[in-house]
Amino acid sequence: DAGITQSPRHKVTETGTPVTLRCHQTENHRYMYWYRQDPGHGLRLIHYSYGVKDTDKGEVSDGYSVSRSKTEDFLLTLESATSSQTSVYFCAISAVWDGGEGQPQHFGDGTRLSIL
Amino acid sequence: GNSVTQMEGPVTLSEEAFLTINCTYTATGYPSLFWYVQYPGEGLQLLLKATKADDKGSNKGFEATYRKETTSFHLEKGSVQVSDSAVYFCALKGNTPLVFGKGTRLSVIA
């Protein structure tokens, strides 16, 4: 299994509080991704990174920010959490960008976040 | 843009039944296609992949063929087991990050 650790695995917090989720990898992969999974929506991309300090927005980036100061860590921050951000969050990594090579993305076990 | 459409579930089958989960895609260029599986309480695991037209991906008795003419990548298994109960996601990757379908929940009953 790819070495991906997400922390925390579960978190309950209140509306308006800041929340930071961490993704740590031991594979030295260049690309890292944050997704959220919601019933009826599948997985939707929030942000991704293509290198240290290089990030870009995904499909559902509003209300989220990310940072990547080291190859191995990719942080997702909810500056002021809202109930609509209650979800399961997955981190993923990949060695290459070009899907033509068939290189898959590998996923962490997820963080279940509840915002009350 | 790139998109994936897969059949909605849930799908309930008896053990040893034949499984088909339909997946069609829209993409520019020549994407790679994937099926991921998510068991209860776990993350996504790669099940199989195909990188070009007419390629067949296979794993654990599952298979899917990359059909460019019908833009499809249907997942099949000849005889399902209770342990196959999970959510299955079709996905594609080209010059953009991985794009997923909404997932199909499969329940297999003994």
Coordinates of N, CA and C in Angstrom, one line a residue:
Chain A
D1 N 0.8 -1.2 0.0 CA 0.0 0.0 0.0 C 0.9 1.3 0.0
A2 N 0.4 2.3 -0.7 CA 1.1 3.5 -0.8 C 1.1 4.1 0.6
G3 N 2.3 4.8 1.0 CA 2.4 5.3 2.3 C 1.7 6.7 2.4
I4 N 0.5 6.7 2.7 CA -0.3 7.9 2.9 C -1.0 7.9 4.3
T5 N -0.8 8.9 5.0 CA -1.4 9.0 6.4 C -2.2 10.3 6.4
Q6 N -3.4 10.2 6.8 CA -4.3 11.4 7.0 C -4.5 11.5 8.5
S7 N -4.5 12.8 8.9 CA -4.8 13.1 10.3 C -5.6 14.4 10.5
P8 N -6.5 14.4 11.4 CA -7.0 13.3 12.2 C -7.9 12.4 11.3
R9 N -8.3 11.3 11.8 CA -9.2 10.4 11.1 C -10.6 10.8 11.3
H10 N -10.9 11.4 12.4 CA -12.3 11.8 12.7 C -12.2 13.2 13.5
K11 N -13.1 14.1 13.2 CA -13.1 15.4 13.9 C -14.5 15.9 13.9
V12 N -14.9 16.4 15.1 CA -16.2 17.1 15.2 C -15.8 18.5 15.7
T13 N -16.4 19.5 15.1 CA -16.1 20.9 15.5 C -17.4 21.7 15.2
E14 N -17.3 23.0 15.6 CA -18.4 23.9 15.5 C -18.3 24.8 14.4
T15 N -19.4 25.3 13.9 CA -19.4 26.3 12.8 C -18.6 27.5 13.2
G16 N -17.8 28.0 12.2 CA -17.0 29.2 12.5 C -15.6 29.0 13.0
T17 N -15.3 27.7 13.3 CA -13.9 27.4 13.8 C -13.0 27.1 12.7
P18 N -11.7 27.3 12.8 CA -10.8 26.9 11.8 C -10.5 25.4 12.0
V19 N -10.2 24.7 10.9 CA -9.9 23.3 10.9 C -8.8 23.1 9.9
T20 N -7.8 22.3 10.3 CA -6.7 21.9 9.4 C -6.6 20.4 9.3
L21 N -6.6 19.9 8.1 CA -6.4 18.4 7.9 C -5.0 18.2 7.3
R22 N -4.4 17.2 7.7 CA -3.0 16.9 7.2 C -3.0 15.6 6.4
C23 N -2.2 15.7 5.3 CA -1.9 14.5 4.6 C -0.4 14.4 4.5
H24 N 0.1 13.2 4.9 CA 1.5 12.9 4.9 C 1.8 11.7 4.0
Q25 N 2.8 11.9 3.2 CA 3.2 10.7 2.3 C 4.7 10.4 2.4
T26 N 5.0 9.1 2.3 CA 6.4 8.7 2.3 C 6.9 8.2 1.0
E27 N 6.1 8.5 -0.1 CA 6.5 7.9 -1.4 C 7.3 8.9 -2.2
N28 N 7.4 10.1 -1.7 CA 8.2 11.2 -2.5 C 7.5 11.5 -3.8
H29 N 6.2 11.3 -3.9 CA 5.5 11.7 -5.1 C 5.3 13.2 -5.2
R30 N 5.3 13.6 -6.5 CA 5.3 15.1 -6.7 C 3.9 15.6 -6.5
Y31 N 2.9 14.9 -7.0 CA 1.5 15.4 -7.0 C 0.7 14.9 -5.8
M32 N 0.0 15.9 -5.2 CA -0.9 15.6 -4.1 C -2.3 16.3 -4.3
Y33 N -3.3 15.6 -3.8 CA -4.7 16.1 -4.1 C -5.6 16.0 -2.8
W34 N -6.5 16.9 -2.7 CA -7.5 16.8 -1.7 C -8.9 16.7 -2.4
Y35 N -9.7 15.6 -2.0 CA -11.0 15.4 -2.5 C -12.0 15.4 -1.3
R36 N -13.2 15.7 -1.6 CA -14.3 15.5 -0.6 C -15.3 14.5 -1.2
Q37 N -15.8 13.6 -0.4 CA -16.8 12.6 -0.8 C -18.1 12.9 -0.2
D38 N -19.2 13.0 -1.0 CA -20.5 13.3 -0.4 C -21.5 12.4 -1.2
P39 N -22.5 11.9 -0.5 CA -23.5 11.1 -1.1 C -24.1 11.7 -2.4
G40 N -24.2 11.0 -3.5 CA -24.8 11.5 -4.7 C -23.8 12.4 -5.5
H41 N -22.6 12.6 -5.0 CA -21.7 13.4 -5.7 C -20.4 12.7 -6.1
G42 N -20.2 11.5 -5.5 CA -18.9 10.9 -5.7 C -17.8 11.7 -5.1
L43 N -16.6 11.7 -5.7 CA -15.5 12.4 -5.2 C -15.3 13.7 -6.1
R44 N -15.1 14.8 -5.4 CA -14.9 16.0 -6.1 C -13.6 16.7 -5.6
L45 N -12.8 17.2 -6.6 CA -11.5 17.7 -6.3 C -11.6 19.1 -5.7
I46 N -10.9 19.3 -4.6 CA -10.9 20.6 -3.9 C -9.7 21.4 -4.3
H47 N -8.5 20.9 -4.1 CA -7.2 21.5 -4.5 C -6.2 20.4 -4.8
Y48 N -5.2 20.8 -5.6 CA -4.1 19.9 -5.8 C -2.8 20.6 -5.8
S49 N -1.8 19.9 -5.7 CA -0.4 20.5 -5.7 C 0.5 19.7 -6.7
Y50 N 1.3 20.5 -7.4 CA 2.2 19.9 -8.4 C 3.7 20.1 -8.0
G51 N 3.9 20.5 -6.7 CA 5.2 20.6 -6.2 C 5.2 21.5 -5.0
V52 N 6.3 21.6 -4.3 CA 6.4 22.4 -3.1 C 6.0 23.8 -3.4
K53 N 5.1 24.4 -2.7 CA 4.6 25.7 -2.8 C 3.8 25.9 -4.1
D54 N 3.6 24.9 -4.9 CA 2.8 25.0 -6.2 C 1.4 24.3 -6.0
T55 N 0.4 25.1 -6.0 CA -1.0 24.5 -5.8 C -1.9 25.2 -6.8
D56 N -3.1 24.5 -7.0 CA -4.1 25.0 -7.9 C -5.5 24.6 -7.4
K57 N -6.5 25.3 -7.9 CA -7.8 25.0 -7.4 C -8.5 23.9 -8.2
G58 N -9.4 23.2 -7.5 CA -10.1 22.1 -8.2 C -11.6 22.6 -8.4
E59 N -12.5 21.6 -8.5 CA -13.9 21.9 -8.8 C -14.6 22.6 -7.7
V60 N -14.3 22.3 -6.4 CA -15.0 22.8 -5.3 C -14.1 23.5 -4.2
S61 N -13.4 24.5 -4.7 CA -12.3 25.1 -3.8 C -12.8 26.2 -2.9
D62 N -14.0 26.7 -3.1 CA -14.5 27.8 -2.3 C -14.5 27.4 -0.8
G63 N -14.0 28.3 0.1 CA -14.0 28.0 1.5 C -12.8 27.1 2.0
Y64 N -11.9 26.8 1.1 CA -10.8 25.9 1.4 C -9.5 26.6 1.0
S65 N -8.4 26.4 1.7 CA -7.1 26.8 1.3 C -6.2 25.6 1.6
V66 N -5.0 25.6 0.9 CA -4.1 24.5 1.0 C -2.7 25.1 1.1
S67 N -1.8 24.3 1.7 CA -0.4 24.7 1.7 C 0.5 23.4 1.6
R68 N 1.6 23.6 0.9 CA 2.6 22.5 0.8 C 4.0 23.1 0.9
S69 N 4.5 23.0 2.1 CA 5.9 23.6 2.4 C 7.0 22.5 2.2
K70 N 6.5 21.2 2.2 CA 7.5 20.1 2.1 C 6.8 19.1 1.1
T71 N 7.7 18.3 0.4 CA 7.2 17.4 -0.5 C 6.2 16.4 0.2
E72 N 6.4 16.0 1.4 CA 5.7 15.0 2.0 C 4.4 15.4 2.7
D73 N 4.2 16.7 2.9 CA 3.0 17.2 3.6 C 2.1 18.1 2.8
F74 N 0.8 17.9 2.8 CA -0.2 18.7 2.1 C -1.3 19.0 3.1
L75 N -1.5 20.3 3.4 CA -2.4 20.6 4.4 C -3.7 21.3 3.8
L76 N -4.8 20.9 4.3 CA -6.1 21.5 3.8 C -6.7 22.3 5.0
T77 N -7.0 23.5 4.8 CA -7.5 24.4 5.9 C -8.9 24.9 5.5
L78 N -9.8 24.8 6.5 CA -11.1 25.4 6.4 C -11.0 26.6 7.4
E79 N -11.0 27.8 6.8 CA -10.7 29.0 7.6 C -11.8 29.3 8.6
S80 N -13.0 29.0 8.2 CA -14.2 29.2 9.1 C -15.2 28.2 8.7
A81 N -15.2 27.1 9.4 CA -16.0 25.9 8.9 C -17.5 26.2 8.9
T82 N -18.2 25.6 7.9 CA -19.6 25.7 7.8 C -20.2 24.3 7.7
S83 N -21.4 24.2 8.0 CA -22.1 22.8 8.1 C -22.0 22.2 6.7
S84 N -22.0 23.0 5.6 CA -21.9 22.4 4.3 C -20.6 21.7 4.0
Q85 N -19.6 21.9 4.9 CA -18.3 21.3 4.7 C -18.2 20.0 5.5
T86 N -19.3 19.6 6.1 CA -19.3 18.2 6.7 C -19.2 17.2 5.6
S87 N -18.2 16.4 5.7 CA -17.9 15.5 4.6 C -16.9 14.5 5.0
V88 N -16.5 13.6 4.1 CA -15.4 12.7 4.2 C -14.3 13.3 3.3
Y89 N -13.1 13.5 3.8 CA -12.1 14.1 3.0 C -11.0 13.1 2.7
F90 N -10.6 13.0 1.4 CA -9.6 12.1 1.0 C -8.4 12.8 0.4
C91 N -7.2 12.4 0.8 CA -6.0 12.8 0.2 C -5.5 11.7 -0.8
A92 N -4.9 12.2 -1.9 CA -4.4 11.2 -2.9 C -3.0 11.7 -3.4
I93 N -2.2 10.8 -3.9 CA -0.9 11.2 -4.4 C -0.7 10.5 -5.7
S94 N 0.1 11.0 -6.6 CA 0.5 10.4 -7.8 C 1.9 10.8 -8.2
A95 N 2.6 9.9 -8.9 CA 4.0 10.1 -9.2 C 4.1 11.0 -10.5
V96 N 3.2 10.8 -11.4 CA 3.2 11.6 -12.6 C 1.9 12.3 -12.9
W97 N 1.9 13.2 -13.8 CA 0.6 14.0 -14.1 C -0.1 13.3 -15.3
D98 N 0.6 12.9 -16.3 CA 0.0 12.5 -17.5 C -0.7 11.1 -17.4
G99 N -2.0 11.1 -17.5 CA -2.8 9.9 -17.3 C -2.6 8.9 -18.4
G100 N -1.9 9.4 -19.5 CA -1.7 8.5 -20.6 C -0.8 7.3 -20.2
E101 N 0.0 7.5 -19.2 CA 0.9 6.4 -18.8 C 0.2 5.4 -17.9
G102 N -1.0 5.8 -17.5 CA -1.8 4.8 -16.7 C -1.4 4.8 -15.3
Q103 N -0.6 5.8 -14.8 CA -0.2 5.8 -13.4 C -1.4 6.2 -12.6
P104 N -1.8 5.4 -11.6 CA -3.0 5.7 -10.8 C -2.6 6.7 -9.7
Q105 N -3.7 7.3 -9.2 CA -3.6 8.0 -7.9 C -3.8 7.0 -6.8
H106 N -3.1 7.2 -5.7 CA -3.3 6.3 -4.5 C -3.9 7.2 -3.4
F107 N -4.8 6.6 -2.7 CA -5.7 7.3 -1.7 C -5.3 7.0 -0.3
G108 N -5.5 8.0 0.6 CA -5.5 7.7 2.0 C -6.8 7.1 2.5
D109 N -6.9 6.9 3.8 CA -8.1 6.3 4.4 C -9.2 7.2 4.7
G110 N -8.9 8.5 4.6 CA -10.0 9.5 4.7 C -10.1 10.1 6.1
T111 N -10.6 11.3 6.2 CA -10.9 12.0 7.4 C -12.4 12.3 7.4
R112 N -13.1 11.8 8.4 CA -14.5 12.2 8.6 C -14.7 13.4 9.4
L113 N -15.2 14.5 8.8 CA -15.3 15.8 9.5 C -16.8 16.1 9.6
S114 N -17.2 16.4 10.8 CA -18.5 16.8 11.1 C -18.5 18.2 11.7
I115 N -19.3 19.1 11.1 CA -19.3 20.5 11.6 C -20.8 20.8 12.1
L116 N -20.9 21.1 13.4 CA -22.2 21.2 14.0 C -22.6 22.7 14.1
Chain B
G1 N -15.4 19.9 -20.9 CA -14.4 19.3 -20.0 C -14.6 17.8 -19.9
N2 N -13.7 17.2 -19.2 CA -13.8 15.7 -19.0 C -14.9 15.4 -18.0
S3 N -15.6 14.3 -18.2 CA -16.6 13.9 -17.3 C -16.8 12.4 -17.4
V4 N -17.4 11.8 -16.4 CA -17.7 10.4 -16.3 C -19.1 10.2 -15.8
T5 N -19.8 9.3 -16.5 CA -21.2 9.0 -16.1 C -21.3 7.5 -15.9
Q6 N -21.7 7.1 -14.7 CA -21.9 5.7 -14.4 C -23.3 5.4 -13.9
M7 N -23.7 4.2 -14.1 CA -25.0 3.8 -13.7 C -25.3 4.0 -12.2
E8 N -26.5 4.5 -11.9 CA -26.8 4.7 -10.5 C -27.2 3.4 -9.8
G9 N -26.9 3.4 -8.6 CA -27.2 2.2 -7.8 C -28.4 2.5 -6.9
P10 N -28.6 1.7 -5.9 CA -27.7 0.6 -5.6 C -28.1 -0.6 -6.5
V11 N -27.1 -1.5 -6.6 CA -27.3 -2.7 -7.3 C -27.2 -3.9 -6.3
T12 N -28.2 -4.7 -6.3 CA -28.3 -5.8 -5.4 C -28.3 -7.1 -6.2
L13 N -27.4 -8.0 -5.9 CA -27.3 -9.2 -6.7 C -27.2 -10.4 -5.7
S14 N -27.6 -11.6 -6.2 CA -27.3 -12.8 -5.4 C -25.9 -13.3 -5.7
E15 N -25.4 -14.0 -4.8 CA -24.0 -14.6 -5.0 C -24.0 -15.4 -6.2
E16 N -22.9 -15.3 -7.0 CA -22.7 -16.0 -8.2 C -23.4 -15.4 -9.4
A17 N -24.1 -14.3 -9.2 CA -24.7 -13.6 -10.4 C -23.7 -12.9 -11.2
F18 N -24.0 -12.5 -12.4 CA -23.2 -11.8 -13.3 C -23.4 -10.3 -13.0
L19 N -22.3 -9.6 -13.0 CA -22.3 -8.1 -12.7 C -21.9 -7.3 -13.9
T20 N -22.6 -6.3 -14.2 CA -22.2 -5.2 -15.1 C -22.5 -3.9 -14.5
I21 N -21.5 -3.0 -14.5 CA -21.7 -1.6 -14.1 C -21.3 -0.8 -15.2
N22 N -22.2 0.0 -15.8 CA -21.9 0.8 -17.0 C -21.2 2.1 -16.6
C23 N -20.3 2.4 -17.5 CA -19.5 3.7 -17.4 C -19.3 4.2 -18.8
T24 N -19.6 5.5 -19.0 CA -19.3 6.2 -20.2 C -18.6 7.5 -19.9
Y25 N -17.8 8.0 -20.8 CA -17.0 9.2 -20.5 C -17.0 10.2 -21.7
T26 N -16.7 11.4 -21.3 CA -16.4 12.4 -22.3 C -15.1 13.0 -22.0
A27 N -14.2 13.1 -23.0 CA -12.9 13.6 -22.7 C -12.2 14.0 -24.0
T28 N -11.3 15.0 -23.9 CA -10.5 15.4 -25.0 C -9.2 14.5 -25.0
G29 N -8.7 14.3 -26.1 CA -7.5 13.5 -26.2 C -7.7 12.0 -25.9
Y30 N -6.7 11.4 -25.3 CA -6.7 10.0 -25.0 C -6.4 9.7 -23.5
P31 N -7.5 9.7 -22.8 CA -7.3 9.6 -21.3 C -7.0 8.1 -20.9
S32 N -6.5 7.9 -19.8 CA -6.5 6.6 -19.1 C -7.8 6.4 -18.3
L33 N -8.2 5.2 -18.3 CA -9.5 4.9 -17.6 C -9.2 4.0 -16.4
F34 N -10.0 4.2 -15.3 CA -9.7 3.4 -14.1 C -11.1 3.0 -13.5
W35 N -11.0 1.9 -12.8 CA -12.1 1.5 -11.8 C -11.4 1.4 -10.4
Y36 N -12.0 2.2 -9.5 CA -11.6 2.1 -8.1 C -12.8 1.4 -7.3
V37 N -12.4 0.8 -6.2 CA -13.4 0.2 -5.3 C -13.2 0.7 -3.9
Q38 N -14.3 1.0 -3.2 CA -14.2 1.5 -1.8 C -15.0 0.5 -0.9
Y39 N -14.3 -0.2 -0.1 CA -15.0 -1.1 0.9 C -15.5 -0.2 2.1
P40 N -16.5 -0.7 2.8 CA -17.0 0.1 3.9 C -15.9 0.6 4.9
G41 N -15.9 1.9 5.1 CA -15.0 2.5 6.1 C -13.6 2.7 5.6
E42 N -13.4 2.4 4.3 CA -12.0 2.5 3.8 C -11.9 3.5 2.7
G43 N -10.6 3.8 2.3 CA -10.4 4.7 1.2 C -10.6 3.9 -0.1
L44 N -10.2 4.6 -1.2 CA -10.4 4.0 -2.5 C -9.2 3.2 -2.9
Q45 N -9.4 2.0 -3.5 CA -8.3 1.2 -4.0 C -8.4 1.0 -5.5
L46 N -7.3 1.1 -6.2 CA -7.4 0.8 -7.6 C -7.8 -0.6 -7.9
L47 N -8.8 -0.8 -8.7 CA -9.2 -2.2 -9.1 C -8.6 -2.6 -10.4
L48 N -8.7 -1.8 -11.4 CA -8.1 -2.1 -12.7 C -8.0 -0.8 -13.5
K49 N -7.2 -0.9 -14.6 CA -7.0 0.3 -15.4 C -6.8 -0.1 -16.9
A50 N -7.0 0.9 -17.8 CA -6.6 0.7 -19.2 C -6.2 2.0 -19.8
T51 N -5.1 2.0 -20.6 CA -4.5 3.2 -21.0 C -4.8 3.6 -22.5
K52 N -5.3 2.6 -23.3 CA -5.6 3.0 -24.7 C -6.7 2.1 -25.2
A53 N -7.2 2.6 -26.3 CA -8.4 1.9 -26.9 C -8.2 0.4 -27.1
D54 N -9.2 -0.4 -26.8 CA -9.2 -1.8 -26.9 C -8.4 -2.5 -25.8
D55 N -7.7 -1.8 -24.9 CA -7.1 -2.4 -23.8 C -8.1 -3.0 -22.9
K56 N -7.8 -4.2 -22.3 CA -8.7 -4.7 -21.3 C -7.9 -4.8 -20.0
G57 N -8.5 -4.1 -18.9 CA -8.0 -4.2 -17.6 C -8.7 -5.3 -16.9
S58 N -7.9 -6.0 -16.0 CA -8.5 -7.1 -15.2 C -7.8 -7.3 -13.9
N59 N -8.6 -7.7 -12.9 CA -8.1 -7.9 -11.5 C -9.2 -8.6 -10.7
K60 N -8.8 -9.6 -9.9 CA -9.7 -10.2 -9.0 C -11.0 -10.7 -9.6
G61 N -11.0 -11.1 -10.9 CA -12.1 -11.6 -11.6 C -12.9 -10.5 -12.3
F62 N -12.6 -9.2 -12.0 CA -13.3 -8.1 -12.7 C -12.5 -7.8 -14.0
E63 N -13.2 -7.3 -14.9 CA -12.6 -6.8 -16.2 C -13.4 -5.7 -16.8
A64 N -12.7 -4.9 -17.6 CA -13.3 -3.8 -18.3 C -12.5 -3.5 -19.5
T65 N -13.2 -3.2 -20.6 CA -12.5 -2.9 -21.9 C -12.7 -1.5 -22.3
Y66 N -11.6 -0.8 -22.7 CA -11.6 0.6 -23.1 C -12.2 0.6 -24.5
R67 N -13.4 1.1 -24.7 CA -14.0 1.2 -26.0 C -14.1 2.6 -26.5
K68 N -13.2 3.0 -27.4 CA -13.2 4.4 -27.8 C -14.4 4.7 -28.7
E69 N -14.9 3.7 -29.5 CA -16.0 4.0 -30.4 C -17.3 4.3 -29.7
T70 N -17.4 3.7 -28.5 CA -18.7 4.0 -27.7 C -18.3 4.8 -26.4
T71 N -17.1 5.3 -26.3 CA -16.6 6.0 -25.1 C -17.1 5.3 -23.8
S72 N -16.8 4.0 -23.7 CA -17.3 3.3 -22.5 C -16.2 2.5 -21.9
F73 N -16.4 2.1 -20.6 CA -15.5 1.3 -19.9 C -16.3 0.6 -18.8
H74 N -17.1 -0.3 -19.3 CA -18.1 -1.1 -18.4 C -17.3 -2.1 -17.6
L75 N -17.7 -2.2 -16.3 CA -17.1 -3.2 -15.4 C -17.9 -4.4 -15.4
E76 N -17.3 -5.6 -15.5 CA -18.0 -6.9 -15.5 C -17.3 -7.9 -14.6
K77 N -18.1 -8.8 -14.0 CA -17.6 -9.9 -13.3 C -18.5 -11.1 -13.5
G78 N -18.0 -12.2 -13.8 CA -18.9 -13.3 -14.1 C -19.6 -13.9 -12.9
S79 N -19.1 -13.9 -11.7 CA -19.7 -14.5 -10.6 C -19.3 -13.7 -9.3
V80 N -20.2 -12.9 -8.8 CA -19.9 -12.1 -7.7 C -20.0 -12.8 -6.4
Q81 N -19.2 -12.4 -5.4 CA -19.2 -12.9 -4.1 C -19.7 -11.9 -3.1
V82 N -20.1 -12.3 -1.9 CA -20.5 -11.4 -0.9 C -19.4 -10.4 -0.6
S83 N -18.2 -10.8 -0.6 CA -17.0 -10.0 -0.3 C -16.8 -8.9 -1.4
D84 N -17.5 -8.9 -2.5 CA -17.5 -7.9 -3.5 C -18.4 -6.7 -3.2
S85 N -19.1 -6.8 -2.2 CA -20.0 -5.7 -1.8 C -19.2 -4.5 -1.4
A86 N -19.4 -3.4 -2.1 CA -18.6 -2.2 -2.0 C -19.2 -1.1 -2.9
V87 N -18.5 0.1 -2.9 CA -18.9 1.1 -3.9 C -17.8 1.1 -5.0
Y88 N -18.3 1.2 -6.2 CA -17.3 1.2 -7.4 C -17.4 2.5 -8.1
F89 N -16.2 3.0 -8.4 CA -16.1 4.3 -9.0 C -15.3 4.1 -10.4
C90 N -15.9 4.7 -11.4 CA -15.2 4.8 -12.7 C -14.5 6.1 -12.7
A91 N -13.4 6.2 -13.3 CA -12.6 7.5 -13.3 C -11.8 7.6 -14.6
L92 N -11.5 8.8 -15.0 CA -10.6 9.0 -16.1 C -9.5 10.1 -15.7
K93 N -8.4 9.9 -16.4 CA -7.3 10.9 -16.2 C -6.7 11.2 -17.5
G94 N -6.7 12.5 -17.9 CA -6.0 12.9 -19.1 C -5.0 14.0 -18.7
N95 N -5.3 15.2 -19.2 CA -4.5 16.3 -18.9 C -5.0 17.1 -17.8
T96 N -5.9 16.5 -17.0 CA -6.5 17.2 -15.8 C -6.4 16.2 -14.7
P97 N -6.6 16.6 -13.4 CA -6.6 15.6 -12.4 C -7.7 14.6 -12.6
L98 N -7.7 13.5 -11.8 CA -8.6 12.4 -11.9 C -10.0 12.9 -11.8
V99 N -10.9 12.5 -12.7 CA -12.3 12.8 -12.7 C -13.1 11.6 -12.4
F100 N -14.0 11.6 -11.4 CA -14.7 10.4 -11.0 C -16.2 10.5 -11.4
G101 N -16.8 9.3 -11.6 CA -18.2 9.1 -11.6 C -18.7 9.2 -10.2
K102 N -20.1 9.2 -10.0 CA -20.6 9.3 -8.7 C -20.6 8.1 -7.9
G103 N -20.2 7.0 -8.4 CA -20.1 5.7 -7.7 C -21.4 4.9 -7.8
T104 N -21.2 3.6 -7.7 CA -22.3 2.6 -7.8 C -22.1 1.7 -6.6
R105 N -23.1 1.6 -5.7 CA -23.0 0.7 -4.6 C -23.5 -0.6 -5.0
L106 N -22.7 -1.6 -4.7 CA -23.1 -3.0 -5.0 C -23.3 -3.8 -3.7
S107 N -24.4 -4.5 -3.6 CA -24.6 -5.3 -2.4 C -24.9 -6.7 -3.0
V108 N -24.1 -7.7 -2.5 CA -24.2 -9.1 -2.9 C -24.7 -9.9 -1.7
I109 N -25.8 -10.6 -1.9 CA -26.5 -11.3 -0.8 C -26.3 -12.8 -1.0
A110 N -26.0 -13.5 0.1 CA -25.8 -15.0 0.0 C -27.1 -15.8 -0.3

